[in-house]
N, CA, C and O atoms as a DFTB+ gen file, in Angstrom:
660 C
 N C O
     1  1      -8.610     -12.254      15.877
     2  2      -7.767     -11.201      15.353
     3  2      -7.027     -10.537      16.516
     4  3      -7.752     -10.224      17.461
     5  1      -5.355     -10.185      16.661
     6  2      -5.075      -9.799      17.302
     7  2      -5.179      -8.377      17.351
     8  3      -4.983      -7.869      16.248
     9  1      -5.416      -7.595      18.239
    10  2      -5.604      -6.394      18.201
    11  2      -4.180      -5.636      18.102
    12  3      -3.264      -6.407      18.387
    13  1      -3.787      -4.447      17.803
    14  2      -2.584      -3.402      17.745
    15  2      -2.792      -2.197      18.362
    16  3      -3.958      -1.828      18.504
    17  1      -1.925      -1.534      18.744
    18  2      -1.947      -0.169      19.523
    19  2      -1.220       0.587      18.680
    20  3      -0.070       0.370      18.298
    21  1      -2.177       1.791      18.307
    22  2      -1.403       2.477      17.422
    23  2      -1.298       4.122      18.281
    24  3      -1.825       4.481      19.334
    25  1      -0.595       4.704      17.538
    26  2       0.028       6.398      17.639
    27  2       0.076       7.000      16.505
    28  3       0.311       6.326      15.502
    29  1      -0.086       8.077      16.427
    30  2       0.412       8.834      15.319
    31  2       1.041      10.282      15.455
    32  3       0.326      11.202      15.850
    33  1       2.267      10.476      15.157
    34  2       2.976      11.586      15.807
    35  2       3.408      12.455      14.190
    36  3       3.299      11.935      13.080
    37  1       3.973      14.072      14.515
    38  2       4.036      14.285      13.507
    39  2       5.858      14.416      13.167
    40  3       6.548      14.624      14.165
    41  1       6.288      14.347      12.366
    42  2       7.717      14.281      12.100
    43  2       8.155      15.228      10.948
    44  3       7.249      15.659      10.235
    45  1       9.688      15.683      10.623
    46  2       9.899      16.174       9.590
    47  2       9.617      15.969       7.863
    48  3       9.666      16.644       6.835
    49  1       9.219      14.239       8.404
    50  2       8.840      13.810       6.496
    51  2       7.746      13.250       6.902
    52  3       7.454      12.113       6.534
    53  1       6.642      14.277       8.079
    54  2       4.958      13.821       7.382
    55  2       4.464      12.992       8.880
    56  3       5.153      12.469       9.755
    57  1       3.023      13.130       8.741
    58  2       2.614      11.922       9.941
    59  2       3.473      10.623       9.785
    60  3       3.658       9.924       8.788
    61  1       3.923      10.513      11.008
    62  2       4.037       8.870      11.192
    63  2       3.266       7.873      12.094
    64  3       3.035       8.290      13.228
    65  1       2.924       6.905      11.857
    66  2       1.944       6.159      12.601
    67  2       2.851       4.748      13.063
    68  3       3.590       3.957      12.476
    69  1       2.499       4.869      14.028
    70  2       3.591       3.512      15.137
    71  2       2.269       2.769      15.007
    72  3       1.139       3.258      14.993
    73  1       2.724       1.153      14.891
    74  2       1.766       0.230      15.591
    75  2       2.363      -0.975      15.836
    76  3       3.423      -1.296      15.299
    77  1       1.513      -1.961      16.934
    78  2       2.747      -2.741      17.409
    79  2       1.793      -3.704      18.613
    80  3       0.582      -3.493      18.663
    81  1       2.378      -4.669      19.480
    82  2       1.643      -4.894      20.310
    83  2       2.613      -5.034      21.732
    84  3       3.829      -4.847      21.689
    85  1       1.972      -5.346      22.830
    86  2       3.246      -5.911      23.905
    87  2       4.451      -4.943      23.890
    88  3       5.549      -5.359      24.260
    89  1       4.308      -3.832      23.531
    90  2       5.127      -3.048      23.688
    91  2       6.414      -2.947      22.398
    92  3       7.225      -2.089      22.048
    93  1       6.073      -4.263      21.988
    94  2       7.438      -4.230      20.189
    95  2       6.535      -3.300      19.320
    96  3       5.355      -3.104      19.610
    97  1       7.084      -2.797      18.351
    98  2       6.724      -2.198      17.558
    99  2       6.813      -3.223      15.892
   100  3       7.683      -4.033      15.571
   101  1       6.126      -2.981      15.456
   102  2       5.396      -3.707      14.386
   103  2       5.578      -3.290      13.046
   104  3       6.009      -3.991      12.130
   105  1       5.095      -1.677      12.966
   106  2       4.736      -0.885      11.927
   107  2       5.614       0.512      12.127
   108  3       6.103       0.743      13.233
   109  1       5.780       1.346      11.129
   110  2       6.290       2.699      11.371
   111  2       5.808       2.920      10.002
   112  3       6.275       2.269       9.068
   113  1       4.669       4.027       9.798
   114  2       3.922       3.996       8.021
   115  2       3.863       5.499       8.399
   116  3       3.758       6.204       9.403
   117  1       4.033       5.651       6.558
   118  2       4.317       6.911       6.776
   119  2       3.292       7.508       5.401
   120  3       3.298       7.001       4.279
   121  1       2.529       8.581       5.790
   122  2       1.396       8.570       5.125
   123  2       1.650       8.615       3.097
   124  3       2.471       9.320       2.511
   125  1       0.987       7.960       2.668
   126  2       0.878       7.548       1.140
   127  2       2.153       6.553       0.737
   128  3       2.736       6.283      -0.313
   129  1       2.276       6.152       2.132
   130  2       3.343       4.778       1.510
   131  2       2.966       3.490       0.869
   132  3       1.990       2.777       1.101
   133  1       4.147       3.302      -0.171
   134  2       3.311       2.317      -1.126
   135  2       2.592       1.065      -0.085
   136  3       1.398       0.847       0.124
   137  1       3.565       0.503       0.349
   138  2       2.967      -1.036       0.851
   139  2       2.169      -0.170       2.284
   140  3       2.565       0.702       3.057
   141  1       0.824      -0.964       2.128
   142  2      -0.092      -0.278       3.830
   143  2      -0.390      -1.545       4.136
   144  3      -0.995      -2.272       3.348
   145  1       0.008      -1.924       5.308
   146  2      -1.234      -3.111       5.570
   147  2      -2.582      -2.783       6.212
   148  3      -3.060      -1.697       6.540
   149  1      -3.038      -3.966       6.295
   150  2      -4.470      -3.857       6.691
   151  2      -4.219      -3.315       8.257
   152  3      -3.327      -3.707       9.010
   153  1      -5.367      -2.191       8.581
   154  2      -5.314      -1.332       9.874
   155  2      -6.461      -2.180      10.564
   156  3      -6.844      -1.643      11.604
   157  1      -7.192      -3.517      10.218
   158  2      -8.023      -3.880      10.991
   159  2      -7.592      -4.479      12.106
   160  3      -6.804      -5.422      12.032
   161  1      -8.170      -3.889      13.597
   162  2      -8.042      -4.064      14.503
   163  2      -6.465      -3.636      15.416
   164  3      -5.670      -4.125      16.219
   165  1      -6.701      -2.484      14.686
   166  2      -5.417      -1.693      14.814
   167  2      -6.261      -0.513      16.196
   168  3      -7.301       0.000      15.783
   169  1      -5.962      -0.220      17.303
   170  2      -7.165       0.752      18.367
   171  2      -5.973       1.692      18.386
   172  3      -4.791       1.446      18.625
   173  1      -6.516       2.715      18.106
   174  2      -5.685       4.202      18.877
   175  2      -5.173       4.387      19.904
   176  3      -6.152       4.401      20.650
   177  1      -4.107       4.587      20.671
   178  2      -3.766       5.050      21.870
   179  2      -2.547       5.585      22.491
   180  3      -1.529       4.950      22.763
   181  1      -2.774       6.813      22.677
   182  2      -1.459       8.071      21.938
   183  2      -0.538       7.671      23.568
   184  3       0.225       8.617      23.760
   185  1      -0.472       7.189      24.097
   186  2       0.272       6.486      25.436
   187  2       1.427       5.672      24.947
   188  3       2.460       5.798      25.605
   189  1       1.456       4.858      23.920
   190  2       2.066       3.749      23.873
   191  2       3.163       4.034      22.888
   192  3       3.081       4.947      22.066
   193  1       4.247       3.181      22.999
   194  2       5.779       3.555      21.947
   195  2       6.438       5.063      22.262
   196  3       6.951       5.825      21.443
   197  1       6.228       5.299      24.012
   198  2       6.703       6.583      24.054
   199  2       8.583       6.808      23.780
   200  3       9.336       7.782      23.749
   201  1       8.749       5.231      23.613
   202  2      10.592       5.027      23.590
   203  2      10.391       5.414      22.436
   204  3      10.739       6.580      22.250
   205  1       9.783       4.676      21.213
   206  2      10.546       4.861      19.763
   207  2      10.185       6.176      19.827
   208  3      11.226       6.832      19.877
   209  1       9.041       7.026      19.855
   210  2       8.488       8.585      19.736
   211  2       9.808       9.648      19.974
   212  3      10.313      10.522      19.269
   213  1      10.129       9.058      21.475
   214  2      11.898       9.777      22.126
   215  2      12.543       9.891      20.973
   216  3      12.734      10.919      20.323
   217  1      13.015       8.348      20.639
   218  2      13.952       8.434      19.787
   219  2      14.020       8.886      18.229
   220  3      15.060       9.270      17.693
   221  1      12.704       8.781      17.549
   222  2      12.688       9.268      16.424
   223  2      12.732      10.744      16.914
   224  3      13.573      11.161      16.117
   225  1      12.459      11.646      17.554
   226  2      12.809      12.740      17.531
   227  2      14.173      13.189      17.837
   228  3      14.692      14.232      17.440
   229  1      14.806      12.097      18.744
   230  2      16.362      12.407      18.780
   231  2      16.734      12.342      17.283
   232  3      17.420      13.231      16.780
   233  1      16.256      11.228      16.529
   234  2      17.064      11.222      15.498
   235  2      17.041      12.495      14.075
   236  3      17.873      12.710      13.194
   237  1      15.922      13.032      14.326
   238  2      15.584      14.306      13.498
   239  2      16.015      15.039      14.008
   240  3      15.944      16.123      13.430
   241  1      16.916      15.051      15.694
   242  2      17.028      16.520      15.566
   243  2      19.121      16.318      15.575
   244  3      20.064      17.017      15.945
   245  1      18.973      15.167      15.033
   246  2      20.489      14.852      14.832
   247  2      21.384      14.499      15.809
   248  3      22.600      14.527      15.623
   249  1      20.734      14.086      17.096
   250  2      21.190      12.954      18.093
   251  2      20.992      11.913      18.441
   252  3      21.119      11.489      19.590
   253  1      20.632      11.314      17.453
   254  2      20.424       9.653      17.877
   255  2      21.120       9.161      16.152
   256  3      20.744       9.727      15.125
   257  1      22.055       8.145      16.165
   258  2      22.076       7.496      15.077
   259  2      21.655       6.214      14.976
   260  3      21.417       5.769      13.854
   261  1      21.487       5.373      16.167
   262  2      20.780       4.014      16.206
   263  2      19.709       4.124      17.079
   264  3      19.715       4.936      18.004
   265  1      18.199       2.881      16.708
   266  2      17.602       3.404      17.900
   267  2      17.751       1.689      18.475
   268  3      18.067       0.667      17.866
   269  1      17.495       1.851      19.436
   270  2      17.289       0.912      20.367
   271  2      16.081       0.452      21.117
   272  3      15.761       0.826      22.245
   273  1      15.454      -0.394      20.370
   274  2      13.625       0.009      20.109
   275  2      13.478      -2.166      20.072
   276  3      14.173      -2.995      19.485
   277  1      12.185      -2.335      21.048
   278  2      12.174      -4.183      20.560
   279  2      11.335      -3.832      19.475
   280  3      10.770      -2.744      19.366
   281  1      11.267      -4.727      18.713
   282  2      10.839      -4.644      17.288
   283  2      10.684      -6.372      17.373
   284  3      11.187      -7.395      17.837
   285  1       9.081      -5.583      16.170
   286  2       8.238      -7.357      15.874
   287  2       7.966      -7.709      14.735
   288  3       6.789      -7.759      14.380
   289  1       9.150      -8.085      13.760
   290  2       8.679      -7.843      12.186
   291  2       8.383      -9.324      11.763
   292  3       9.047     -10.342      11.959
   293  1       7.429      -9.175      11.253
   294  2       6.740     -10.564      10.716
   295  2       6.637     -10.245       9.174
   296  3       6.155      -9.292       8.561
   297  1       7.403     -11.638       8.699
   298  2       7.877     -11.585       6.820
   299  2       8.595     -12.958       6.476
   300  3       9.179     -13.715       7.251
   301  1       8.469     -13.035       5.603
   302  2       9.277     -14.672       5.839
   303  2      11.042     -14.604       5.920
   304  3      11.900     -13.775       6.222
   305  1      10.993     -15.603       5.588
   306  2      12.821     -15.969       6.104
   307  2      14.059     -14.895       5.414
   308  3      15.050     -14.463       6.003
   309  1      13.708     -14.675       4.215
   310  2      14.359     -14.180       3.439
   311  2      14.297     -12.333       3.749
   312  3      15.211     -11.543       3.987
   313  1      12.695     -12.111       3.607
   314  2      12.577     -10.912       4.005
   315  2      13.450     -10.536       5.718
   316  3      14.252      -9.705       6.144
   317  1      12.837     -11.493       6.148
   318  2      13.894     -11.023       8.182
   319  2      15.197     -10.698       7.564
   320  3      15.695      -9.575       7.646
   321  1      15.780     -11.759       6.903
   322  2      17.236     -11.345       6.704
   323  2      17.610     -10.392       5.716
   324  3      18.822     -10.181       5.737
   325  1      16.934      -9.690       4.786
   326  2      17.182      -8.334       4.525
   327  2      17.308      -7.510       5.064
   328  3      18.247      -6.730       4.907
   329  1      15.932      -7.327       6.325
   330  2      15.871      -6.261       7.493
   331  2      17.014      -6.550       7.845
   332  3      17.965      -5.818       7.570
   333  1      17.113      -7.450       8.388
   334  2      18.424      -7.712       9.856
   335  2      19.700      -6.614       8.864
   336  3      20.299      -5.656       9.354
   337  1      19.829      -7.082       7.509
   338  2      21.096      -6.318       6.843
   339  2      21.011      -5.186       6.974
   340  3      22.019      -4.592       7.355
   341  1      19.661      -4.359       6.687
   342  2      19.491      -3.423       6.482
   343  2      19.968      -2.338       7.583
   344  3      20.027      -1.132       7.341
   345  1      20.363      -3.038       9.057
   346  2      20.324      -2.372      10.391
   347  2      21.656      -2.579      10.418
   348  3      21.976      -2.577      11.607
   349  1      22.528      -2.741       9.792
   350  2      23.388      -2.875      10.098
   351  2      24.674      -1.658       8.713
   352  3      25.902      -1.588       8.754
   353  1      23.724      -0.949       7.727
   354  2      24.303      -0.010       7.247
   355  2      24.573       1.175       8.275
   356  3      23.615       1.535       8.958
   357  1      26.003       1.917       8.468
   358  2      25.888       3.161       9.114
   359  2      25.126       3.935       8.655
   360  3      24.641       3.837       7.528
   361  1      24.921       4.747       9.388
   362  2      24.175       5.961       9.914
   363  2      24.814       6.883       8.617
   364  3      26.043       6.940       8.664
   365  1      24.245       7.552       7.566
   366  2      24.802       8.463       6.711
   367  2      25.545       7.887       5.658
   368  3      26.119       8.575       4.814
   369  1      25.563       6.210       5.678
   370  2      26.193       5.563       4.458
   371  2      25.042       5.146       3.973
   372  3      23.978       5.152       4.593
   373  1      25.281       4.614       2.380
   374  2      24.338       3.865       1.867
   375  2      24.840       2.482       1.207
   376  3      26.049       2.493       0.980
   377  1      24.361       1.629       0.952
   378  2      24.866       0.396      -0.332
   379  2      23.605      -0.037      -0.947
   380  3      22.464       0.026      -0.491
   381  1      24.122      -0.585      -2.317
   382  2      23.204      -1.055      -3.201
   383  2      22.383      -2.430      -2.728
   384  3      22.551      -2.996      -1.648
   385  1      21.577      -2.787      -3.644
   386  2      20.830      -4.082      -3.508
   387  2      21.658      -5.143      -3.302
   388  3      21.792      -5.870      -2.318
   389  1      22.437      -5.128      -4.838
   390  2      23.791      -6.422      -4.705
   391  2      24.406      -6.362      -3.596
   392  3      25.032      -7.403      -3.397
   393  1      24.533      -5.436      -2.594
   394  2      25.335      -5.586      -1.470
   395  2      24.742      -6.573      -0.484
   396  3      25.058      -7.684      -0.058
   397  1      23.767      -5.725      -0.302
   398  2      22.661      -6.381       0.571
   399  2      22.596      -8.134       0.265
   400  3      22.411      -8.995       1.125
   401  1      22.738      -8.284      -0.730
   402  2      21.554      -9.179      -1.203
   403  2      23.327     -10.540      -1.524
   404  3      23.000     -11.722      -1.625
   405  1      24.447     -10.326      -1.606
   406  2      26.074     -10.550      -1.053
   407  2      25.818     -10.837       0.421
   408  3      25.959     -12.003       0.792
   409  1      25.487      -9.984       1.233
   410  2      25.816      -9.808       2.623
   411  2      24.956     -10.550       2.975
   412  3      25.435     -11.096       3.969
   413  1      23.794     -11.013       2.782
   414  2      22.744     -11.968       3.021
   415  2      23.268     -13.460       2.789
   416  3      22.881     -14.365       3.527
   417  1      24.135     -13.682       1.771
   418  2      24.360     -14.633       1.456
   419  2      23.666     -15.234      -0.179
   420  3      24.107     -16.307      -0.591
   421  1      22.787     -14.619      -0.878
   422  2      22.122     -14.776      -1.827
   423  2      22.843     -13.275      -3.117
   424  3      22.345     -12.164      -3.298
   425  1      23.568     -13.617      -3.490
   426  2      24.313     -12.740      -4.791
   427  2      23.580     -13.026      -6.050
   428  3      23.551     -14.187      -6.458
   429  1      22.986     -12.075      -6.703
   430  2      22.490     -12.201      -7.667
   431  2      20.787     -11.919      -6.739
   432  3      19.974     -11.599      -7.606
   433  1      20.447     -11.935      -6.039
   434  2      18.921     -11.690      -5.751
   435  2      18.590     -10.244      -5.394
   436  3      17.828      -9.911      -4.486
   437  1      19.396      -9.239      -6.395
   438  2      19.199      -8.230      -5.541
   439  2      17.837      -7.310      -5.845
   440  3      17.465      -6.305      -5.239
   441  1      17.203      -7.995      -7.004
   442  2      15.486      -7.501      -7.300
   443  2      15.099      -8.424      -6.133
   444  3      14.598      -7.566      -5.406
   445  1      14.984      -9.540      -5.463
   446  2      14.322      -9.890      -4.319
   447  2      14.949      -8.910      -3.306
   448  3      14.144      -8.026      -3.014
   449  1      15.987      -8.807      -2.759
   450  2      16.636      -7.930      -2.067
   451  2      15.283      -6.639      -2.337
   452  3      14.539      -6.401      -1.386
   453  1      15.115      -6.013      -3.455
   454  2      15.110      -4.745      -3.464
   455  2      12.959      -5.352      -3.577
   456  3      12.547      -5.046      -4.696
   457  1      12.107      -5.861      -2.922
   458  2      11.108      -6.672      -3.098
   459  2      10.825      -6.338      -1.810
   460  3       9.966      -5.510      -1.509
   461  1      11.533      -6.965      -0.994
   462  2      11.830      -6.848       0.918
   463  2      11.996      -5.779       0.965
   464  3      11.051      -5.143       1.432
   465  1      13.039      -5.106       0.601
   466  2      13.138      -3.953       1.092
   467  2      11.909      -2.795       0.688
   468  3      11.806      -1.720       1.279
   469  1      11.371      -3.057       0.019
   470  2      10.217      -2.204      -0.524
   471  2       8.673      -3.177       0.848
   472  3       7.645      -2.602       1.206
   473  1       8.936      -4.121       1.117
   474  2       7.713      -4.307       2.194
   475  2       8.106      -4.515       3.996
   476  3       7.660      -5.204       4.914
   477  1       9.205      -3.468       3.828
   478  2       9.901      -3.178       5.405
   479  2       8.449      -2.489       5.783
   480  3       7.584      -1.887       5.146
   481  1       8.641      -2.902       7.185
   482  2       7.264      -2.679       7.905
   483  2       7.864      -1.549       8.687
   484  3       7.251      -0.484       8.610
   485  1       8.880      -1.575       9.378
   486  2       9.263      -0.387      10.230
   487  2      10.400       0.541       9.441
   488  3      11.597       0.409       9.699
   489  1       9.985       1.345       8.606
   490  2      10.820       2.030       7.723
   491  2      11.422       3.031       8.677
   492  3      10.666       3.278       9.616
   493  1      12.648       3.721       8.703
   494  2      13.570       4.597       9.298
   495  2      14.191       4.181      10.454
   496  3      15.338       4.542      10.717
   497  1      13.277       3.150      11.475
   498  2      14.140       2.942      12.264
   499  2      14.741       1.533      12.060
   500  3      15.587       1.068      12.823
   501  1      14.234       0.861      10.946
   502  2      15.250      -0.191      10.105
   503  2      15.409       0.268       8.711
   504  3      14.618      -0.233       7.912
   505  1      16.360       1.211       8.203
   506  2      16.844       1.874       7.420
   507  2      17.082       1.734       5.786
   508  3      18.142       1.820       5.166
   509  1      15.537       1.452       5.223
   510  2      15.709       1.047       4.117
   511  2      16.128       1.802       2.892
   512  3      16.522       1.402       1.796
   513  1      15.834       3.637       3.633
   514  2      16.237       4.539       2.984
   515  2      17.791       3.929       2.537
   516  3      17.957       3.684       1.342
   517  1      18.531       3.770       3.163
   518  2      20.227       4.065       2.971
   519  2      20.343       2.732       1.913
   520  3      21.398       2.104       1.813
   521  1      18.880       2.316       0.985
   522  2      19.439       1.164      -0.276
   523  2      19.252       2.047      -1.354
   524  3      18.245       2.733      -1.525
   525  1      20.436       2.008      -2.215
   526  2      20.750       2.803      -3.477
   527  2      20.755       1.799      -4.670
   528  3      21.028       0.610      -4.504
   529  1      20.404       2.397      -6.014
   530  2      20.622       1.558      -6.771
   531  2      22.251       1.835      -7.232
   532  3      22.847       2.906      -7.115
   533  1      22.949       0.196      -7.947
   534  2      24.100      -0.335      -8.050
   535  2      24.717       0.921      -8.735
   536  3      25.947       0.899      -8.692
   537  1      24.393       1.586      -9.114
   538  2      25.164       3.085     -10.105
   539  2      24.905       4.545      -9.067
   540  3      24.965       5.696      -9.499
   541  1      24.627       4.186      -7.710
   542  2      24.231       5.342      -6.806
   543  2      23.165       5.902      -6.897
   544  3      22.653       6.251      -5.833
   545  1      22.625       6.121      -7.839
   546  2      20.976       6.220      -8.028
   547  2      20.016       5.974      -6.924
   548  3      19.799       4.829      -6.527
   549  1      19.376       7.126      -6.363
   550  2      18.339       6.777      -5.510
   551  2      16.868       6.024      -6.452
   552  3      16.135       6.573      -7.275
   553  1      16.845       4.738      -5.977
   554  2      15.218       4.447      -6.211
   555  2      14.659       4.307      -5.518
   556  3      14.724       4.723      -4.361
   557  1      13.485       3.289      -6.311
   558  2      12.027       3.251      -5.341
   559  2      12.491       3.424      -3.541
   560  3      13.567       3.214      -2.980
   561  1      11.375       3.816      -3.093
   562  2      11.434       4.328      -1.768
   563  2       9.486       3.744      -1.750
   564  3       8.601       3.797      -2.604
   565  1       9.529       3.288      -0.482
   566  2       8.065       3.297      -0.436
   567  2       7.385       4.394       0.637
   568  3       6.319       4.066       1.156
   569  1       7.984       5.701       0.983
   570  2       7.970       6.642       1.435
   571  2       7.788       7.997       0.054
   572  3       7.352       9.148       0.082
   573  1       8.269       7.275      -0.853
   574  2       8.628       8.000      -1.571
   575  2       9.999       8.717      -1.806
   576  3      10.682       8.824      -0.788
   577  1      10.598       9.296      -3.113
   578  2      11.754       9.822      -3.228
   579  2      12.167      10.665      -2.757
   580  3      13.377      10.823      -2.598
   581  1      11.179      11.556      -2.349
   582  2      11.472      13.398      -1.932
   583  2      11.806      12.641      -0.519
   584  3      12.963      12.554      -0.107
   585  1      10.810      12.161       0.105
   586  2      11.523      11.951       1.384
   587  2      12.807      10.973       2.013
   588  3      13.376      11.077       3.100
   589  1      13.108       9.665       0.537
   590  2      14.589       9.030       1.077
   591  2      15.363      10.413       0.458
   592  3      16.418      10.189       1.052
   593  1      15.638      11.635      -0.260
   594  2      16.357      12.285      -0.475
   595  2      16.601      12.949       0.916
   596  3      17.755      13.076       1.326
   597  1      15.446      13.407       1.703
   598  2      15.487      13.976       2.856
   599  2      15.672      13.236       3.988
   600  3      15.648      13.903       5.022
   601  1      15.854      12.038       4.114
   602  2      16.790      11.347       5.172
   603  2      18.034      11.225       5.023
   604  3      18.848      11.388       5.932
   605  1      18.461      10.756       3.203
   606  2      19.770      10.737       3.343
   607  2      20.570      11.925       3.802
   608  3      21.689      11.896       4.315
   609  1      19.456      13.496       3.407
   610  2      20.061      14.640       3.222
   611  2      20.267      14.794       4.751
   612  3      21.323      15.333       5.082
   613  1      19.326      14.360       5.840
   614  2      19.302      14.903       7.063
   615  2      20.605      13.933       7.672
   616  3      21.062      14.470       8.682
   617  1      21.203      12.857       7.380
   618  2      21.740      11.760       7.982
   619  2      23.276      12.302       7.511
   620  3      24.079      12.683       8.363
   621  1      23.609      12.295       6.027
   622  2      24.285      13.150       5.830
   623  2      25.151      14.504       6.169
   624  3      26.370      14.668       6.116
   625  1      23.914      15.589       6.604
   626  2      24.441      16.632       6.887
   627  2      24.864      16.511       8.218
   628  3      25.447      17.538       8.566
   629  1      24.803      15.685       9.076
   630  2      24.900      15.279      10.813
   631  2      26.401      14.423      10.681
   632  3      27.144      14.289      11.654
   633  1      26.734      13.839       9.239
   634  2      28.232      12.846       9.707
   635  2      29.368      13.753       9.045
   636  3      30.550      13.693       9.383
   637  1      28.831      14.653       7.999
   638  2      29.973      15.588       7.238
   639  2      30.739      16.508       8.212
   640  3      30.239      17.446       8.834
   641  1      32.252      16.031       8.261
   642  2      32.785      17.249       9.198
   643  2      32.734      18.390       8.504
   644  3      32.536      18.626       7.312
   645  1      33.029      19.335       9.818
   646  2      32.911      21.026       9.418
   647  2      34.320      21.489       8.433
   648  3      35.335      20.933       8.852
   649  1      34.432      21.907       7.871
   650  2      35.302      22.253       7.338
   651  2      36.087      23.121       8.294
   652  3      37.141      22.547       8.566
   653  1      35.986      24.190       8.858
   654  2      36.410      24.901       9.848
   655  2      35.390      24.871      10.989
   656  3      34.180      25.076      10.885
   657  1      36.111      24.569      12.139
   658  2      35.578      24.888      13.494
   659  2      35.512      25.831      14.100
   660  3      35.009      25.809      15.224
């Protein structure tokens, strides 16, 4: 069994727990999220992922819009290439499944589309929040709703110009 190095820091939507090995990051779980994987042989050690830690706090406090983090996501073929789409929505935009699932190359799969995107392992800093359903409708979130409302809301309020300066 390979072992993992985990963290757990606290953030605006709740503990988050990093885990990962070799320095990629693996996991980003966020407490009572639907999909958990198994934590066996997962060891504590509040040292490690001090980059993504930086940057998720840049990004809550509304200076960071991409992070720049190695990342180790293990899923099969189909799932990678959802993620990969998924990183590539701006910062404060959103699109539906069918988009995703178009932009992948597979039209019409956008319940698989929306399958993957529900077992993203590193949620926020591969942005599964910003998938809407096809009528704008926020759904499933495996964070839950209150909190994709509160990313879009935080991501949002950071790209809206001021009305007056």
């Amino acid at each position: 069994m390979t072992t993992l190095q985990c963290r757990t820091v606290d953030s605006p939507v709740g503990p988050l727990t990093l885990a990962g090995r070799d320095g990629r990051l693996m996991h980003l779980r966020m407490v009572d999220q639907t999909y958990e994987p198994s934590r066996a042989g997962w060891e504590v050690d509040d040292t490690v992922f001090s980059d993504a830690v930086d940057q998720l706090a840049a990004y809550f406090a509304g200076e960071r819009t991409e992070f720049d983090l190695e990342l180790d996501m293990v899923g099969t073929d189909f799932q990678r290439r959802v993620w990969a789409a998924l990183r590539t929505i701006p910062y404060g935009q959103t699109c539906s499944y069918g988009e995703i699932a178009r932009q992948i190359g597979s039209p019409g799969a956008s319940r698989a589309v929306g399958l993957a995107n529900g077992h993203n392992p590193i949620g926020i800093i591969v942005p599964c929040h910003r998938v809407i359903g096809a009528n704008g409708s926020l759904t499933g979130y495996g964070g839950g709703l209150d909190r994709k409302r509160t990313l879009l809301a935080l991501e949002k309020s950071r790209t809206t110009p001021a009305l007056f300066n």
